[in-house]
Structures are given as structure tokens and as C-alpha cells.
The first five atom37 places (N, CA, C, CB, O) and aatype in JSON, in Angstrom:
{
  "aatype": [12, 14, 18, 7, 0, 19, 10, 19, 0, 0, 3, 7, 6, 19, 10, 0, 0, 16, 6, 2, 16, 9, 19, 16, 3, 1, 3, 14, 16, 0, 8, 0, 6, 16, 2, 0, 13, 1, 19, 0, 0, 11, 0, 19, 14, 19, 10, 1, 13, 0, 7, 0, 16, 12, 18, 0, 15, 7, 6, 14, 4, 14, 12, 4, 15, 7, 0, 9, 12, 1, 12, 7, 10, 11, 1, 19, 10, 13, 7, 9, 15, 0, 6, 19, 0, 12, 16, 18, 12, 14, 11, 15, 0, 7, 0, 12, 14, 7, 0, 19, 2, 4, 1, 8, 12, 10, 0, 10, 0, 14, 5, 7, 19, 6, 19, 8, 7, 14, 10, 10, 6, 3, 6, 0, 1, 0, 16, 13, 6, 16, 13, 0, 0, 1, 7, 0, 7],
  "atom_mask": [
    [1, 1, 1, 1, 1],
    [1, 1, 1, 1, 1],
    [1, 1, 1, 1, 1],
    [1, 1, 1, 0, 1],
    [1, 1, 1, 1, 1],
    [1, 1, 1, 1, 1],
    [1, 1, 1, 1, 1],
    [1, 1, 1, 1, 1],
    [1, 1, 1, 1, 1],
    [1, 1, 1, 1, 1],
    [1, 1, 1, 1, 1],
    [1, 1, 1, 0, 1],
    [1, 1, 1, 1, 1],
    [1, 1, 1, 1, 1],
    [1, 1, 1, 1, 1],
    [1, 1, 1, 1, 1],
    [1, 1, 1, 1, 1],
    [1, 1, 1, 1, 1],
    [1, 1, 1, 1, 1],
    [1, 1, 1, 1, 1],
    [1, 1, 1, 1, 1],
    [1, 1, 1, 1, 1],
    [1, 1, 1, 1, 1],
    [1, 1, 1, 1, 1],
    [1, 1, 1, 1, 1],
    [1, 1, 1, 1, 1],
    [1, 1, 1, 1, 1],
    [1, 1, 1, 1, 1],
    [1, 1, 1, 1, 1],
    [1, 1, 1, 1, 1],
    [1, 1, 1, 1, 1],
    [1, 1, 1, 1, 1],
    [1, 1, 1, 1, 1],
    [1, 1, 1, 1, 1],
    [1, 1, 1, 1, 1],
    [1, 1, 1, 1, 1],
    [1, 1, 1, 1, 1],
    [1, 1, 1, 1, 1],
    [1, 1, 1, 1, 1],
    [1, 1, 1, 1, 1],
    [1, 1, 1, 1, 1],
    [1, 1, 1, 1, 1],
    [1, 1, 1, 1, 1],
    [1, 1, 1, 1, 1],
    [1, 1, 1, 1, 1],
    [1, 1, 1, 1, 1],
    [1, 1, 1, 1, 1],
    [1, 1, 1, 1, 1],
    [1, 1, 1, 1, 1],
    [1, 1, 1, 1, 1],
    [1, 1, 1, 0, 1],
    [1, 1, 1, 1, 1],
    [1, 1, 1, 1, 1],
    [1, 1, 1, 1, 1],
    [1, 1, 1, 1, 1],
    [1, 1, 1, 1, 1],
    [1, 1, 1, 1, 1],
    [1, 1, 1, 0, 1],
    [1, 1, 1, 1, 1],
    [1, 1, 1, 1, 1],
    [1, 1, 1, 1, 1],
    [1, 1, 1, 1, 1],
    [1, 1, 1, 1, 1],
    [1, 1, 1, 1, 1],
    [1, 1, 1, 1, 1],
    [1, 1, 1, 0, 1],
    [1, 1, 1, 1, 1],
    [1, 1, 1, 1, 1],
    [1, 1, 1, 1, 1],
    [1, 1, 1, 1, 1],
    [1, 1, 1, 1, 1],
    [1, 1, 1, 0, 1],
    [1, 1, 1, 1, 1],
    [1, 1, 1, 1, 1],
    [1, 1, 1, 1, 1],
    [1, 1, 1, 1, 1],
    [1, 1, 1, 1, 1],
    [1, 1, 1, 1, 1],
    [1, 1, 1, 0, 1],
    [1, 1, 1, 1, 1],
    [1, 1, 1, 1, 1],
    [1, 1, 1, 1, 1],
    [1, 1, 1, 1, 1],
    [1, 1, 1, 1, 1],
    [1, 1, 1, 1, 1],
    [1, 1, 1, 1, 1],
    [1, 1, 1, 1, 1],
    [1, 1, 1, 1, 1],
    [1, 1, 1, 1, 1],
    [1, 1, 1, 1, 1],
    [1, 1, 1, 1, 1],
    [1, 1, 1, 1, 1],
    [1, 1, 1, 1, 1],
    [1, 1, 1, 0, 1],
    [1, 1, 1, 1, 1],
    [1, 1, 1, 1, 1],
    [1, 1, 1, 1, 1],
    [1, 1, 1, 0, 1],
    [1, 1, 1, 1, 1],
    [1, 1, 1, 1, 1],
    [1, 1, 1, 1, 1],
    [1, 1, 1, 1, 1],
    [1, 1, 1, 1, 1],
    [1, 1, 1, 1, 1],
    [1, 1, 1, 1, 1],
    [1, 1, 1, 1, 1],
    [1, 1, 1, 1, 1],
    [1, 1, 1, 1, 1],
    [1, 1, 1, 1, 1],
    [1, 1, 1, 1, 1],
    [1, 1, 1, 1, 1],
    [1, 1, 1, 0, 1],
    [1, 1, 1, 1, 1],
    [1, 1, 1, 1, 1],
    [1, 1, 1, 1, 1],
    [1, 1, 1, 1, 1],
    [1, 1, 1, 0, 1],
    [1, 1, 1, 1, 1],
    [1, 1, 1, 1, 1],
    [1, 1, 1, 1, 1],
    [1, 1, 1, 1, 1],
    [1, 1, 1, 1, 1],
    [1, 1, 1, 1, 1],
    [1, 1, 1, 1, 1],
    [1, 1, 1, 1, 1],
    [1, 1, 1, 1, 1],
    [1, 1, 1, 1, 1],
    [1, 1, 1, 1, 1],
    [1, 1, 1, 1, 1],
    [1, 1, 1, 1, 1],
    [1, 1, 1, 1, 1],
    [1, 1, 1, 1, 1],
    [1, 1, 1, 1, 1],
    [1, 1, 1, 1, 1],
    [1, 1, 1, 0, 1],
    [1, 1, 1, 1, 1],
    [1, 1, 1, 0, 1]
  ],
  "atom_positions": [
    [[2.53, 16.9, -15.73], [3.27, 16.29, -14.41], [4.64, 15.72, -14.63], [2.44, 15.1, -13.8], [4.84, 14.85, -15.48]],
    [[5.3, 16.05, -14.09], [6.84, 15.57, -14.02], [7.11, 14.17, -13.35], [7.69, 16.64, -13.17], [8.01, 13.92, -12.55]],
    [[6.05, 13.21, -13.9], [6.67, 11.61, -13.59], [7.13, 11.23, -14.85], [5.53, 10.36, -13.02], [7.13, 11.82, -15.94]],
    [[7.51, 10.17, -14.5], [8.44, 9.35, -15.53], [8.47, 7.96, -14.83], [0.0, 0.0, 0.0], [8.46, 8.04, -13.6]],
    [[8.5, 6.8, -15.31], [8.55, 5.29, -15.07], [9.17, 4.85, -16.06], [7.3, 4.54, -14.93], [8.99, 5.44, -17.13]],
    [[10.16, 3.59, -16.0], [10.81, 2.57, -16.62], [10.31, 1.14, -16.43], [12.08, 2.65, -16.22], [10.43, 1.05, -15.21]],
    [[9.92, 0.19, -16.74], [9.67, -1.03, -16.74], [10.43, -2.08, -17.61], [8.5, -1.03, -16.97], [10.38, -2.43, -18.79]],
    [[11.23, -2.49, -16.38], [12.61, -3.36, -16.89], [12.0, -5.13, -16.63], [14.38, -2.87, -15.59], [11.46, -5.47, -15.57]],
    [[12.18, -5.86, -17.51], [11.41, -7.29, -17.08], [12.86, -7.98, -16.67], [10.35, -8.28, -18.58], [14.03, -7.66, -16.9]],
    [[12.27, -8.99, -16.01], [13.36, -9.62, -14.91], [14.43, -10.08, -15.59], [12.85, -10.86, -14.03], [15.43, -10.36, -14.92]],
    [[14.48, -10.26, -17.11], [15.9, -10.97, -17.44], [16.68, -9.38, -17.83], [15.81, -12.4, -19.07], [17.75, -9.54, -18.41]],
    [[16.31, -7.93, -17.6], [16.87, -7.02, -18.11], [16.29, -6.32, -19.01], [0.0, 0.0, 0.0], [16.69, -5.16, -19.11]],
    [[15.19, -6.78, -19.96], [15.0, -6.0, -20.92], [14.02, -4.86, -20.94], [14.79, -6.71, -21.77], [12.88, -5.13, -20.59]],
    [[14.28, -3.63, -21.28], [13.52, -2.44, -20.94], [12.08, -2.72, -21.44], [14.16, -1.12, -21.6], [12.21, -2.59, -22.66]],
    [[10.83, -3.03, -21.21], [9.93, -2.8, -21.8], [9.01, -1.58, -22.16], [9.54, -3.45, -21.42], [8.13, -1.43, -23.01]],
    [[9.48, -0.87, -21.32], [8.7, 0.19, -21.62], [9.32, 1.64, -20.56], [7.0, -0.36, -21.33], [9.41, 1.53, -19.33]],
    [[9.67, 2.77, -21.23], [9.84, 4.22, -21.01], [8.95, 5.26, -21.09], [10.63, 4.6, -21.69], [8.95, 5.94, -22.11]],
    [[8.09, 5.53, -20.06], [6.65, 6.62, -20.17], [6.85, 7.86, -19.26], [5.06, 5.82, -19.56], [7.75, 7.92, -18.43]],
    [[5.8, 8.96, -19.51], [5.61, 9.81, -18.56], [4.06, 9.76, -18.45], [6.27, 11.16, -18.86], [3.2, 9.07, -18.99]],
    [[4.02, 10.86, -17.44], [2.55, 10.96, -17.16], [2.15, 11.56, -18.4], [2.1, 11.83, -15.82], [2.97, 12.13, -19.12]],
    [[0.58, 11.46, -18.78], [-0.36, 12.16, -19.81], [-1.38, 12.5, -18.99], [-0.88, 11.3, -21.07], [-2.39, 12.56, -19.68]],
    [[-1.6, 12.74, -17.94], [-3.08, 12.9, -17.46], [-3.7, 13.97, -18.2], [-3.21, 13.22, -15.91], [-4.85, 13.85, -18.63]],
    [[-2.81, 15.33, -18.44], [-3.2, 16.23, -18.85], [-3.49, 16.53, -20.6], [-2.42, 16.92, -18.21], [-4.3, 17.18, -21.25]],
    [[-2.26, 15.62, -20.92], [-2.36, 15.76, -22.46], [-3.63, 14.56, -23.14], [-0.59, 15.38, -23.14], [-4.61, 14.76, -23.84]],
    [[-3.08, 13.38, -22.57], [-4.75, 12.84, -22.94], [-5.82, 12.58, -22.41], [-4.91, 11.94, -23.35], [-6.6, 11.7, -22.77]],
    [[-6.0, 13.69, -21.06], [-7.46, 13.73, -20.38], [-7.76, 12.22, -19.9], [-8.75, 14.3, -21.54], [-8.71, 11.56, -20.33]],
    [[-6.96, 11.83, -19.11], [-7.0, 10.59, -18.89], [-6.33, 10.65, -17.24], [-6.18, 9.72, -20.16], [-5.14, 10.49, -16.97]],
    [[-7.62, 10.96, -16.09], [-6.88, 10.89, -14.75], [-6.33, 9.18, -14.11], [-8.06, 11.62, -13.61], [-6.15, 8.79, -12.96]],
    [[-6.2, 8.55, -15.32], [-5.07, 7.2, -15.07], [-4.09, 7.1, -15.49], [-5.3, 6.07, -15.41], [-3.18, 6.33, -15.18]],
    [[-4.17, 8.16, -16.53], [-2.43, 8.04, -17.29], [-1.36, 8.54, -16.51], [-2.2, 8.97, -18.72], [-0.92, 9.67, -16.72]],
    [[-0.77, 7.58, -15.38], [0.17, 8.32, -14.26], [1.24, 7.35, -15.32], [-0.05, 7.98, -12.06], [0.71, 6.44, -15.95]],
    [[2.64, 7.56, -15.46], [3.82, 6.96, -16.1], [3.8, 5.37, -15.45], [5.31, 7.91, -15.71], [4.19, 4.47, -16.19]],
    [[3.5, 5.16, -14.57], [3.3, 3.42, -14.29], [2.55, 2.98, -15.22], [2.57, 2.91, -12.92], [3.13, 2.53, -16.21]],
    [[1.17, 2.98, -15.19], [0.28, 2.83, -15.57], [0.19, 2.72, -17.26], [-0.3, 3.65, -14.92], [-0.2, 1.84, -18.02]],
    [[0.87, 4.34, -17.51], [0.99, 4.16, -19.0], [2.47, 3.32, -19.32], [0.95, 5.78, -19.77], [2.86, 3.29, -20.49]],
    [[3.13, 2.76, -18.42], [4.4, 1.81, -18.81], [3.68, 0.48, -19.14], [5.64, 1.58, -17.48], [3.97, -0.17, -20.15]],
    [[2.55, 0.03, -18.06], [1.83, -1.17, -18.2], [1.57, -1.02, -19.82], [0.41, -1.26, -17.16], [2.3, -1.58, -20.64]],
    [[0.61, -0.31, -20.13], [-0.24, -0.06, -21.23], [0.83, -0.15, -22.84], [-1.01, 1.61, -20.88], [0.57, -0.64, -23.94]],
    [[1.81, 0.4, -22.43], [2.69, 0.54, -23.95], [3.38, -1.03, -23.84], [4.2, 2.13, -24.01], [3.43, -1.72, -24.86]],
    [[3.85, -1.49, -22.68], [4.64, -2.81, -22.89], [3.46, -3.66, -23.15], [5.62, -3.37, -21.58], [3.65, -4.44, -24.08]],
    [[2.26, -3.73, -22.59], [1.59, -4.98, -22.92], [1.14, -4.63, -24.45], [0.26, -5.36, -21.82], [0.6, -5.68, -24.8]],
    [[1.1, -3.93, -25.3], [0.96, -3.62, -26.56], [2.21, -4.58, -27.54], [1.09, -1.91, -26.59], [2.09, -5.12, -28.64]],
    [[3.23, -4.52, -26.71], [4.73, -5.27, -27.45], [4.72, -6.58, -26.91], [6.4, -4.52, -26.99], [4.77, -7.53, -27.69]],
    [[4.65, -6.78, -25.66], [5.07, -8.18, -24.93], [3.63, -8.93, -24.43], [6.17, -7.83, -23.44], [2.59, -8.31, -24.19]],
    [[3.77, -10.08, -24.35], [3.03, -10.87, -23.4], [3.01, -10.19, -21.94], [3.66, -12.3, -23.35], [4.06, -9.88, -21.38]],
    [[1.62, -9.96, -21.31], [1.7, -9.49, -20.07], [2.25, -10.69, -19.16], [0.33, -8.94, -19.65], [2.26, -10.34, -17.98]],
    [[2.63, -11.74, -19.31], [3.12, -12.67, -18.8], [4.86, -12.17, -18.05], [3.02, -13.77, -20.0], [5.45, -12.44, -17.01]],
    [[5.15, -11.35, -19.26], [6.67, -10.97, -18.99], [6.63, -9.79, -17.99], [7.52, -10.5, -20.43], [7.67, -9.13, -18.01]],
    [[5.76, -9.4, -17.18], [5.65, -8.79, -16.41], [6.01, -9.29, -15.1], [4.7, -8.42, -16.59], [6.52, -8.64, -14.19]],
    [[5.73, -10.44, -15.11], [5.86, -11.02, -13.58], [7.75, -11.21, -13.1], [4.91, -12.89, -13.6], [8.66, -11.81, -13.67]],
    [[7.73, -10.57, -12.11], [9.28, -10.39, -11.64], [9.71, -9.25, -11.81], [0.0, 0.0, 0.0], [10.76, -8.93, -11.24]],
    [[9.02, -8.36, -12.62], [9.59, -7.35, -13.58], [9.98, -6.15, -12.4], [8.34, -6.82, -14.94], [9.65, -6.49, -11.27]],
    [[10.49, -5.06, -12.49], [11.21, -3.88, -11.63], [10.39, -2.43, -12.27], [13.23, -3.86, -11.97], [10.55, -1.96, -13.39]],
    [[9.76, -2.06, -11.5], [9.62, -0.62, -11.98], [10.37, 0.45, -11.4], [8.36, -0.23, -11.86], [10.42, 0.54, -10.18]],
    [[10.87, 1.17, -12.04], [11.45, 2.45, -11.74], [10.89, 3.48, -11.89], [12.38, 2.68, -12.26], [10.22, 3.52, -12.92]],
    [[10.87, 4.65, -11.08], [9.48, 5.65, -11.14], [10.1, 6.88, -10.73], [8.08, 5.24, -10.04], [11.12, 6.72, -10.07]],
    [[9.78, 7.99, -10.93], [10.54, 9.25, -10.67], [9.89, 9.7, -9.46], [10.5, 10.35, -11.86], [10.38, 10.55, -8.72]],
    [[8.58, 9.02, -9.23], [7.84, 9.49, -7.73], [7.3, 8.12, -7.63], [0.0, 0.0, 0.0], [7.14, 7.24, -8.47]],
    [[7.03, 8.21, -6.07], [6.48, 7.45, -5.16], [5.0, 6.84, -5.89], [6.33, 8.36, -3.78], [4.0, 7.51, -6.16]],
    [[5.19, 5.48, -6.08], [3.38, 5.22, -6.99], [2.54, 5.44, -6.22], [2.81, 3.7, -7.56], [2.75, 5.22, -5.03]],
    [[1.37, 5.92, -6.63], [0.54, 6.2, -5.82], [-0.57, 4.97, -5.46], [0.03, 7.38, -6.32], [-0.28, 3.94, -6.08]],
    [[-1.61, 4.86, -4.72], [-2.64, 3.87, -4.46], [-2.61, 3.24, -5.67], [-4.03, 4.38, -4.05], [-2.02, 2.17, -5.83]],
    [[-3.45, 4.03, -6.89], [-3.92, 3.36, -7.95], [-2.82, 2.39, -8.82], [-4.51, 4.42, -8.77], [-3.11, 1.31, -9.32]],
    [[-1.25, 3.19, -8.87], [-0.28, 2.3, -9.64], [0.58, 1.46, -8.94], [0.54, 3.04, -10.42], [1.61, 0.92, -9.35]],
    [[-0.11, 1.39, -7.47], [0.76, 0.39, -6.88], [-0.48, -0.52, -6.94], [1.57, 0.7, -5.33], [-0.02, -1.62, -6.64]],
    [[-1.73, -0.65, -7.15], [-2.66, -1.63, -7.2], [-2.02, -2.24, -8.39], [0.0, 0.0, 0.0], [-1.84, -3.46, -8.4]],
    [[-1.66, -1.46, -9.44], [-1.63, -2.48, -10.73], [-0.01, -2.98, -10.94], [-2.25, -1.57, -12.29], [0.42, -3.55, -11.95]],
    [[0.65, -2.66, -9.89], [2.26, -2.9, -9.53], [1.99, -4.49, -9.23], [3.02, -1.84, -7.97], [2.56, -5.45, -9.76]],
    [[0.96, -4.51, -8.21], [0.66, -5.92, -7.24], [0.07, -6.7, -8.27], [-0.48, -5.79, -5.8], [0.62, -7.78, -8.5]],
    [[-1.04, -6.36, -9.02], [-1.81, -6.94, -10.39], [-1.01, -7.41, -11.23], [-2.57, -6.0, -11.21], [-1.38, -8.44, -11.8]],
    [[0.12, -6.92, -11.52], [0.45, -7.29, -13.04], [2.16, -8.19, -12.25], [0.68, -5.34, -14.53], [3.08, -8.45, -13.02]],
    [[2.23, -8.39, -11.35], [3.2, -9.54, -10.11], [4.74, -8.97, -10.31], [0.0, 0.0, 0.0], [5.6, -9.84, -10.42]],
    [[5.1, -7.78, -10.37], [6.16, -7.4, -10.18], [6.62, -7.46, -8.68], [6.17, -6.29, -10.75], [5.97, -7.3, -7.65]],
    [[8.19, -7.79, -8.93], [8.77, -7.84, -7.69], [9.73, -6.94, -6.84], [9.25, -8.76, -7.77], [10.27, -7.02, -5.74]],
    [[9.69, -6.04, -7.89], [10.34, -4.43, -7.2], [10.07, -3.44, -7.7], [11.72, -4.13, -7.16], [9.8, -3.33, -8.9]],
    [[10.11, -2.38, -6.76], [10.17, -0.93, -7.46], [10.99, 0.04, -6.78], [8.79, -0.28, -7.56], [11.12, -0.11, -5.56]],
    [[11.5, 0.9, -7.29], [12.25, 1.99, -7.08], [11.85, 3.23, -7.68], [13.41, 1.73, -7.43], [11.58, 3.39, -8.87]],
    [[11.82, 4.2, -6.63], [11.52, 5.76, -6.76], [12.27, 6.4, -6.27], [10.45, 6.27, -6.32], [12.96, 6.06, -5.31]],
    [[12.27, 7.85, -7.05], [13.03, 8.6, -6.43], [12.64, 9.95, -5.26], [0.0, 0.0, 0.0], [13.38, 10.29, -4.33]],
    [[11.48, 10.48, -5.57], [11.07, 11.28, -4.55], [9.63, 10.69, -4.3], [11.14, 12.84, -4.94], [8.75, 10.24, -5.04]],
    [[9.76, 10.92, -2.7], [8.41, 10.37, -1.89], [7.3, 11.06, -2.31], [8.44, 10.53, -0.29], [7.46, 12.15, -2.87]],
    [[6.13, 10.58, -2.11], [4.81, 11.86, -2.32], [4.89, 12.52, -1.74], [3.5, 11.79, -2.18], [4.82, 13.65, -2.23]],
    [[5.03, 12.44, -0.71], [4.86, 13.57, 0.29], [5.48, 14.72, 0.02], [5.27, 13.25, 1.54], [4.81, 15.76, 0.02]],
    [[6.61, 14.76, -0.21], [7.62, 15.8, -0.82], [6.98, 16.11, -2.06], [9.18, 15.26, -1.06], [6.32, 17.15, -2.1]],
    [[7.07, 15.31, -3.21], [6.48, 15.53, -4.16], [5.36, 16.44, -4.62], [6.31, 14.7, -4.28], [5.36, 17.2, -5.59]],
    [[4.03, 16.11, -3.4], [3.07, 17.05, -3.4], [3.3, 18.38, -2.77], [2.04, 16.5, -2.88], [2.26, 19.03, -2.63]],
    [[4.34, 18.92, -2.37], [4.53, 20.03, -2.2], [4.74, 21.1, -3.33], [5.36, 19.94, -1.48], [4.69, 22.33, -3.28]],
    [[5.0, 20.16, -4.48], [5.64, 20.8, -5.61], [4.11, 21.0, -6.82], [7.14, 19.6, -6.23], [4.04, 21.61, -7.89]],
    [[3.24, 20.34, -6.2], [1.89, 20.18, -7.29], [0.56, 21.05, -7.02], [1.32, 18.55, -7.25], [0.21, 20.97, -5.84]],
    [[0.19, 21.42, -7.38], [-1.0, 22.36, -7.53], [-2.22, 21.69, -6.7], [-1.41, 22.59, -9.2], [-2.45, 20.5, -6.52]],
    [[-2.86, 22.75, -6.31], [-3.57, 21.71, -5.22], [-4.85, 20.9, -6.23], [-4.4, 22.78, -3.62], [-5.32, 19.79, -6.01]],
    [[-5.15, 21.65, -7.14], [-6.1, 20.93, -8.42], [-5.54, 19.54, -8.45], [-5.92, 21.71, -10.12], [-6.3, 18.65, -8.8]],
    [[-4.45, 19.28, -8.16], [-4.03, 17.68, -8.11], [-4.39, 16.71, -7.74], [-3.28, 17.4, -7.71], [-4.06, 15.6, -8.17]],
    [[-5.4, 17.04, -6.54], [-6.01, 15.78, -5.82], [-5.5, 14.99, -5.45], [0.0, 0.0, 0.0], [-5.91, 13.83, -5.55]],
    [[-4.06, 15.43, -4.73], [-3.2, 13.97, -4.15], [-3.42, 13.88, -2.68], [-1.37, 14.01, -4.38], [-3.75, 14.92, -2.11]],
    [[-3.3, 12.72, -1.95], [-3.44, 12.23, -0.74], [-2.22, 11.88, -0.29], [-4.29, 11.26, -0.67], [-2.07, 10.7, -0.01]],
    [[-1.14, 12.78, -0.12], [-0.04, 12.76, 0.54], [0.09, 11.97, 1.77], [0.23, 13.91, 0.76], [-0.87, 12.05, 2.54]],
    [[0.71, 11.5, 1.98], [0.76, 10.48, 3.44], [-0.25, 9.67, 3.87], [0.0, 0.0, 0.0], [0.05, 8.84, 4.73]],
    [[-1.7, 9.72, 3.35], [-2.78, 9.04, 3.5], [-2.31, 7.31, 3.34], [-3.85, 9.65, 2.4], [-2.56, 6.55, 4.27]],
    [[-1.74, 6.91, 2.31], [-1.62, 5.8, 2.06], [-0.13, 5.53, 1.02], [-3.0, 5.45, 1.54], [-0.22, 5.72, -0.2]],
    [[1.19, 5.08, 1.64], [2.33, 4.98, 0.82], [2.01, 3.8, -0.04], [3.67, 4.84, 1.62], [1.05, 3.04, 0.04]],
    [[3.11, 3.79, -0.97], [3.17, 2.43, -1.83], [3.66, 1.4, -0.89], [4.22, 2.49, -3.18], [3.33, 0.27, -1.23]],
    [[4.33, 1.47, 0.18], [5.08, 0.14, 1.06], [3.52, -0.46, 1.75], [6.59, 0.83, 2.65], [3.17, -1.63, 1.88]],
    [[2.74, 0.8, 2.13], [1.06, 0.0, 2.62], [0.59, -0.93, 1.73], [-0.31, 1.04, 2.68], [0.19, -2.02, 2.12]],
    [[0.61, -0.55, 0.42], [-0.37, -1.05, -0.59], [0.57, -2.2, -0.97], [-0.88, 0.05, -1.88], [0.09, -3.33, -1.0]],
    [[1.88, -2.01, -1.27], [2.6, -3.22, -1.63], [2.72, -4.46, -1.05], [3.62, -2.97, -1.72], [2.73, -5.59, -1.54]],
    [[2.83, -3.89, 0.61], [3.17, -5.03, 1.31], [1.99, -6.28, 1.42], [3.58, -4.51, 2.68], [2.28, -7.35, 1.96]],
    [[0.63, -6.02, 0.85], [-0.11, -6.55, 0.4], [-0.37, -7.64, -0.56], [-0.4, -5.92, 0.26], [-1.23, -8.51, -0.68]],
    [[0.77, -7.25, -1.23], [1.02, -8.36, -2.45], [1.3, -9.27, -2.28], [1.76, -8.27, -3.28], [2.34, -9.35, -1.62]],
    [[0.53, -10.88, -2.8], [1.03, -12.22, -2.73], [2.42, -12.5, -3.25], [0.14, -13.04, -3.41], [3.13, -13.41, -2.84]],
    [[2.74, -11.66, -4.17], [4.34, -12.44, -4.98], [5.51, -11.72, -3.78], [4.83, -11.61, -7.3], [6.58, -12.31, -3.67]],
    [[5.27, -10.45, -2.9], [6.18, -9.95, -2.27], [6.74, -8.88, -3.28], [0.0, 0.0, 0.0], [7.07, -9.21, -4.42]],
    [[6.81, -7.85, -2.9], [7.25, -6.72, -3.74], [8.48, -5.89, -3.11], [6.01, -5.76, -3.97], [8.02, -5.04, -2.34]],
    [[9.33, -5.86, -3.15], [10.41, -5.09, -2.6], [10.5, -3.39, -2.81], [11.61, -5.74, -3.2], [10.53, -2.92, -3.95]],
    [[10.53, -2.94, -2.17], [10.02, -1.2, -2.15], [11.6, -0.44, -1.68], [8.41, -0.77, -0.57], [12.14, -0.38, -0.57]],
    [[12.01, 0.06, -2.98], [13.41, 1.13, -2.72], [12.69, 2.31, -2.94], [14.92, 1.02, -3.87], [11.87, 2.54, -3.83]],
    [[13.22, 3.3, -1.69], [13.09, 4.77, -1.95], [12.69, 5.34, -0.91], [0.0, 0.0, 0.0], [12.59, 4.65, 0.1]],
    [[12.36, 6.65, -0.85], [13.14, 7.66, -1.9], [14.74, 7.09, -2.03], [13.15, 9.47, -1.22], [15.42, 6.46, -1.22]],
    [[15.1, 7.66, -3.61], [16.71, 7.51, -3.93], [16.6, 8.62, -4.67], [17.42, 6.11, -4.75], [15.69, 9.07, -5.36]],
    [[17.98, 9.1, -4.33], [18.42, 10.25, -5.04], [17.47, 11.38, -4.9], [18.62, 9.93, -6.44], [17.58, 12.22, -5.79]],
    [[16.38, 11.66, -3.8], [15.5, 12.29, -3.83], [16.04, 14.01, -4.25], [14.83, 11.96, -2.53], [15.33, 14.8, -4.88]],
    [[17.12, 14.24, -3.86], [17.51, 15.89, -4.03], [17.37, 16.05, -5.81], [19.5, 16.31, -3.35], [16.81, 17.01, -6.34]],
    [[18.12, 14.72, -6.68], [18.19, 14.99, -7.78], [16.72, 14.6, -8.16], [19.32, 14.39, -8.43], [16.35, 15.37, -9.05]],
    [[16.04, 13.98, -7.92], [14.62, 13.88, -8.12], [13.83, 15.01, -8.07], [14.11, 13.07, -7.29], [13.23, 15.35, -9.09]],
    [[13.72, 15.73, -6.91], [13.43, 16.87, -6.44], [13.5, 18.07, -7.96], [14.58, 17.11, -5.1], [12.52, 18.72, -8.3]],
    [[14.63, 18.13, -8.56], [15.12, 19.55, -9.36], [13.72, 19.09, -10.31], [17.17, 19.68, -10.32], [12.75, 19.85, -10.27]],
    [[13.65, 18.12, -10.97], [12.29, 18.0, -12.1], [11.46, 19.01, -11.39], [11.36, 16.29, -12.27], [11.61, 20.2, -11.68]],
    [[10.44, 18.57, -10.32], [9.62, 18.94, -9.89], [9.73, 20.62, -9.17], [9.37, 17.87, -9.2], [8.69, 21.19, -8.82]],
    [[10.74, 21.1, -9.07], [11.04, 22.24, -8.81], [11.25, 22.91, -10.08], [12.06, 22.27, -7.95], [10.96, 24.1, -9.88]],
    [[11.6, 22.75, -11.27], [11.44, 23.08, -12.37], [9.78, 23.55, -13.1], [12.08, 22.01, -12.88], [9.41, 24.53, -13.75]],
    [[9.07, 22.31, -12.62], [7.62, 21.91, -13.12], [6.73, 23.15, -12.18], [7.14, 19.96, -12.65], [5.84, 23.83, -12.7]],
    [[7.11, 23.25, -10.91], [6.66, 24.43, -9.81], [6.74, 25.67, -10.53], [7.64, 24.57, -8.41], [5.8, 26.4, -10.84]],
    [[8.25, 25.87, -10.83], [8.82, 27.14, -11.31], [7.94, 27.57, -12.52], [10.4, 26.98, -11.73], [7.96, 28.73, -12.92]],
    [[7.13, 26.56, -13.12], [6.8, 27.03, -14.65], [5.16, 27.51, -14.14], [6.94, 25.48, -16.16], [4.47, 28.35, -14.71]],
    [[4.86, 26.88, -13.18], [3.26, 27.19, -13.21], [2.51, 26.45, -13.69], [0.0, 0.0, 0.0], [1.34, 26.67, -13.98]],
    [[3.22, 25.32, -13.84], [2.75, 24.12, -14.73], [1.55, 23.27, -13.75], [4.27, 23.0, -15.15], [1.39, 23.44, -12.54]],
    [[1.02, 22.63, -14.34], [-0.13, 21.64, -13.6], [-1.7, 22.0, -14.27], [0.0, 0.0, 0.0], [-2.7, 21.4, -13.87]]
  ]
}
């Protein structure tokens, strides 16, 4: 799946840069964002996540938004909206475009989370177009 994420601490240190590994890991929770938390947690104390920023190629799903909220992040920036991204995904991906977006979820965060996106959606779309053209999924 053509998703990637970068987790950056409040002080600017890159804590993790990851991709979606649902297929390769056979783990339906292995989204790029949750993978970023897993990788970073092995290297730094989880307390470093407070106030961090998540940069994601795609709009975080409800599961990832919940993790972002739980980890205390302050900001999320994403490239392509879930609604647009899902037009490139195989039906078997089982997503819920438009049902719940990350703004709905992150508005519930007690720490307040800024959400910026879609940003550079045309550029982000190129990766999804390549993915769809390969017939991947």
C-alpha cells in the first residue's frame, strides 16, 4: 500500500520514517503511522511523542487517529485525503472513505491536535496512481 509516515519530535528530531506493511507483515494494524510509533518506541521514551508532529502521505484513518491522540501528538500534516486515496485502492482494502475523517477523531483529543491537509495532493496522488497502475494490493 502506498502510505508512508514520518514522526518528528517537538524539538525537530526525526523519531521514525516508516511505510505501510499490512501485506508484508500480515498485520492489518501495520499502517505507516502505527509503524512509526512502534519504531520510535524502540528507540526513545514514549514521553518524547508528546507535542510531536506526524507527517503522513495519506489522511490518517480512525485507528491511526486514535493512536495519534493517545500518543499526545500536537500536529498532523497529510498529503492525500482518504476520500481521494480510496479511489485508487482495491475494493478488498475495506476502507471507509468519508465515514469518519481524521479531523472528526482528532477534535476529541484533550491536547488539541492541529490538522493540516490535504497538502500537495496532486503530488501525493502520483504515488497512488503508480500503485493502482501496477494492480497492486
